[in-house]
Amino acid sequence: MTLLFSYKSIYKTYGEEAVFEDLTINIKAAERLGLIGGNGSGKSTLLRLMAGESMPDEGDKYLKQFTRLVYLPQEDRLDPDKTVEQTLFDALSLPSNSDISAAQTIDDQEK
């Protein structure tokens, strides 16, 4: 299968507390993944790192050309005038020059 996304040897800390130490993850085409862990274990941190909303302290990132990642945060940052369907459609559509308030989209970052 084709590699779509990879992090190699990433480190992420908040102050003195390490969230990830030497984490490596590969995501291939047609794979389905689930993140399971207790509160504070780093699930949301990993998703924010993947979406580019946060940067690791160290490590290498690979994103296959023309691959797009979309992140819908668990906090409410939704437009109250849009339906869930409209919000998801907007997040999955190609971004315009305006801000995307419901999701962060990454196109062709750090190949």
PDB file of C-alpha atoms in Angstrom:
ATOM      1  CA  MET A   1       0.000   0.000   0.000  1.00  0.00           C
ATOM      2  CA  THR A   2       1.061   3.577  -0.667  1.00  0.00           C
ATOM      3  CA  LEU A   3       2.377   5.570   2.277  1.00  0.00           C
ATOM      4  CA  LEU A   4       0.249   8.714   2.731  1.00  0.00           C
ATOM      5  CA  PHE A   5       1.550  10.153   5.992  1.00  0.00           C
ATOM      6  CA  SER A   6       4.432   9.440   8.308  1.00  0.00           C
ATOM      7  CA  TYR A   7       5.997  10.820  11.454  1.00  0.00           C
ATOM      8  CA  LYS A   8       9.430   9.517  12.363  1.00  0.00           C
ATOM      9  CA  SER A   9      10.988   9.885  15.808  1.00  0.00           C
ATOM     10  CA  ILE A  10       8.812  12.765  16.991  1.00  0.00           C
ATOM     11  CA  TYR A  11       9.118  14.304  20.413  1.00  0.00           C
ATOM     12  CA  LYS A  12       6.537  16.599  21.971  1.00  0.00           C
ATOM     13  CA  THR A  13       6.672  18.083  25.434  1.00  0.00           C
ATOM     14  CA  TYR A  14       4.618  20.553  27.425  1.00  0.00           C
ATOM     15  CA  GLY A  15       7.015  22.148  29.868  1.00  0.00           C
ATOM     16  CA  GLU A  16       8.838  19.318  31.627  1.00  0.00           C
ATOM     17  CA  GLU A  17       6.236  16.686  30.727  1.00  0.00           C
ATOM     18  CA  ALA A  18       6.922  14.528  27.665  1.00  0.00           C
ATOM     19  CA  VAL A  19       3.810  13.598  25.681  1.00  0.00           C
ATOM     20  CA  PHE A  20       5.675  11.710  22.932  1.00  0.00           C
ATOM     21  CA  GLU A  21       9.195  10.370  22.963  1.00  0.00           C
ATOM     22  CA  ASP A  22      10.573   8.850  19.757  1.00  0.00           C
ATOM     23  CA  LEU A  23       7.096   8.192  18.295  1.00  0.00           C
ATOM     24  CA  THR A  24       6.933   6.829  14.768  1.00  0.00           C
ATOM     25  CA  ILE A  25       3.650   6.347  12.900  1.00  0.00           C
ATOM     26  CA  ASN A  26       2.881   5.435   9.290  1.00  0.00           C
ATOM     27  CA  ILE A  27      -0.523   5.729   7.646  1.00  0.00           C
ATOM     28  CA  LYS A  28      -1.061   3.958   4.343  1.00  0.00           C
ATOM     29  CA  ALA A  29      -3.808   4.230   1.733  1.00  0.00           C
ATOM     30  CA  ALA A  30      -7.030   2.352   2.575  1.00  0.00           C
ATOM     31  CA  GLU A  31      -6.012   1.870   6.219  1.00  0.00           C
ATOM     32  CA  ARG A  32      -8.497   2.554   8.990  1.00  0.00           C
ATOM     33  CA  LEU A  33      -7.076   3.639  12.300  1.00  0.00           C
ATOM     34  CA  GLY A  34      -8.482   4.362  15.718  1.00  0.00           C
ATOM     35  CA  LEU A  35      -6.904   6.252  18.595  1.00  0.00           C
ATOM     36  CA  ILE A  36      -7.655   4.725  21.959  1.00  0.00           C
ATOM     37  CA  GLY A  37      -6.300   6.007  25.257  1.00  0.00           C
ATOM     38  CA  GLY A  38      -7.182   7.569  28.538  1.00  0.00           C
ATOM     39  CA  ASN A  39      -7.681  11.248  29.170  1.00  0.00           C
ATOM     40  CA  GLY A  40      -4.415  13.126  28.817  1.00  0.00           C
ATOM     41  CA  SER A  41      -2.646  10.341  26.916  1.00  0.00           C
ATOM     42  CA  GLY A  42      -1.978  12.491  23.827  1.00  0.00           C
ATOM     43  CA  LYS A  43      -4.712  11.546  21.345  1.00  0.00           C
ATOM     44  CA  SER A  44      -5.745  15.141  20.608  1.00  0.00           C
ATOM     45  CA  THR A  45      -2.118  16.273  20.652  1.00  0.00           C
ATOM     46  CA  LEU A  46      -1.265  13.725  17.953  1.00  0.00           C
ATOM     47  CA  LEU A  47      -4.197  14.854  15.798  1.00  0.00           C
ATOM     48  CA  ARG A  48      -3.200  18.524  16.213  1.00  0.00           C
ATOM     49  CA  LEU A  49       0.368  17.620  15.219  1.00  0.00           C
ATOM     50  CA  MET A  50      -0.847  15.765  12.147  1.00  0.00           C
ATOM     51  CA  ALA A  51      -3.089  18.699  11.169  1.00  0.00           C
ATOM     52  CA  GLY A  52      -0.265  21.202  11.562  1.00  0.00           C
ATOM     53  CA  GLU A  53      -1.999  23.085  14.389  1.00  0.00           C
ATOM     54  CA  SER A  54       0.927  22.230  16.644  1.00  0.00           C
ATOM     55  CA  MET A  55       4.540  21.397  15.863  1.00  0.00           C
ATOM     56  CA  PRO A  56       6.652  18.622  17.367  1.00  0.00           C
ATOM     57  CA  ASP A  57       9.789  19.564  19.272  1.00  0.00           C
ATOM     58  CA  GLU A  58      11.769  17.160  17.078  1.00  0.00           C
ATOM     59  CA  GLY A  59      11.103  14.639  14.324  1.00  0.00           C
ATOM     60  CA  ASP A  60      10.439  14.265  10.636  1.00  0.00           C
ATOM     61  CA  LYS A  61       7.078  14.509   8.861  1.00  0.00           C
ATOM     62  CA  TYR A  62       6.163  13.119   5.454  1.00  0.00           C
ATOM     63  CA  LEU A  63       2.927  13.883   3.614  1.00  0.00           C
ATOM     64  CA  LYS A  64       2.443  12.365   0.163  1.00  0.00           C
ATOM     65  CA  GLN A  65       1.950  14.941  -2.554  1.00  0.00           C
ATOM     66  CA  PHE A  66      -1.721  15.850  -3.132  1.00  0.00           C
ATOM     67  CA  THR A  67      -2.734  14.253   0.174  1.00  0.00           C
ATOM     68  CA  ARG A  68      -5.028  16.380   2.297  1.00  0.00           C
ATOM     69  CA  LEU A  69      -5.600  16.005   6.033  1.00  0.00           C
ATOM     70  CA  VAL A  70      -8.661  17.509   7.698  1.00  0.00           C
ATOM     71  CA  TYR A  71      -8.984  17.947  11.453  1.00  0.00           C
ATOM     72  CA  LEU A  72     -12.272  18.660  13.220  1.00  0.00           C
ATOM     73  CA  PRO A  73     -11.406  19.599  16.819  1.00  0.00           C
ATOM     74  CA  GLN A  74     -13.421  18.292  19.731  1.00  0.00           C
ATOM     75  CA  GLU A  75     -13.962  21.847  20.986  1.00  0.00           C
ATOM     76  CA  ASP A  76     -16.847  23.813  19.501  1.00  0.00           C
ATOM     77  CA  ARG A  77     -15.499  26.051  16.759  1.00  0.00           C
ATOM     78  CA  LEU A  78     -18.440  25.545  14.460  1.00  0.00           C
ATOM     79  CA  ASP A  79     -20.523  28.112  12.657  1.00  0.00           C
ATOM     80  CA  PRO A  80     -23.926  28.026  14.409  1.00  0.00           C
ATOM     81  CA  ASP A  81     -25.646  29.020  11.156  1.00  0.00           C
ATOM     82  CA  LYS A  82     -24.487  25.857   9.333  1.00  0.00           C
ATOM     83  CA  THR A  83     -25.742  22.310   9.547  1.00  0.00           C
ATOM     84  CA  VAL A  84     -23.404  19.414  10.375  1.00  0.00           C
ATOM     85  CA  GLU A  85     -23.604  18.372   6.716  1.00  0.00           C
ATOM     86  CA  GLN A  86     -22.600  21.867   5.523  1.00  0.00           C
ATOM     87  CA  THR A  87     -19.719  21.984   8.008  1.00  0.00           C
ATOM     88  CA  LEU A  88     -18.354  18.612   6.884  1.00  0.00           C
ATOM     89  CA  PHE A  89     -18.787  19.516   3.217  1.00  0.00           C
ATOM     90  CA  ASP A  90     -16.883  22.777   3.760  1.00  0.00           C
ATOM     91  CA  ALA A  91     -14.092  20.949   5.589  1.00  0.00           C
ATOM     92  CA  LEU A  92     -13.715  18.395   2.804  1.00  0.00           C
ATOM     93  CA  SER A  93     -13.915  20.901  -0.055  1.00  0.00           C
ATOM     94  CA  LEU A  94     -10.835  22.521  -1.476  1.00  0.00           C
ATOM     95  CA  PRO A  95      -9.934  25.515   0.692  1.00  0.00           C
ATOM     96  CA  SER A  96     -10.348  29.016  -0.652  1.00  0.00           C
ATOM     97  CA  ASN A  97      -8.228  32.001   0.299  1.00  0.00           C
ATOM     98  CA  SER A  98     -10.510  32.659   3.253  1.00  0.00           C
ATOM     99  CA  ASP A  99     -10.065  31.101   6.690  1.00  0.00           C
ATOM    100  CA  ILE A 100     -11.581  27.703   7.354  1.00  0.00           C
ATOM    101  CA  SER A 101     -13.319  28.103  10.679  1.00  0.00           C
ATOM    102  CA  ALA A 102     -14.591  24.537  11.117  1.00  0.00           C
ATOM    103  CA  ALA A 103     -11.439  22.626  10.186  1.00  0.00           C
ATOM    104  CA  GLN A 104      -7.769  22.931   9.441  1.00  0.00           C
ATOM    105  CA  THR A 105      -6.676  21.619   6.042  1.00  0.00           C
ATOM    106  CA  ILE A 106      -3.137  20.803   5.078  1.00  0.00           C
ATOM    107  CA  ASP A 107      -2.139  20.495   1.435  1.00  0.00           C
ATOM    108  CA  ASP A 108       1.324  19.355   0.418  1.00  0.00           C
ATOM    109  CA  GLN A 109       3.166  20.353   3.576  1.00  0.00           C
ATOM    110  CA  GLU A 110       6.625  18.942   4.131  1.00  0.00           C
ATOM    111  CA  LYS A 111       6.838  16.149   1.572  1.00  0.00           C
TER     112      LYS A 111
END
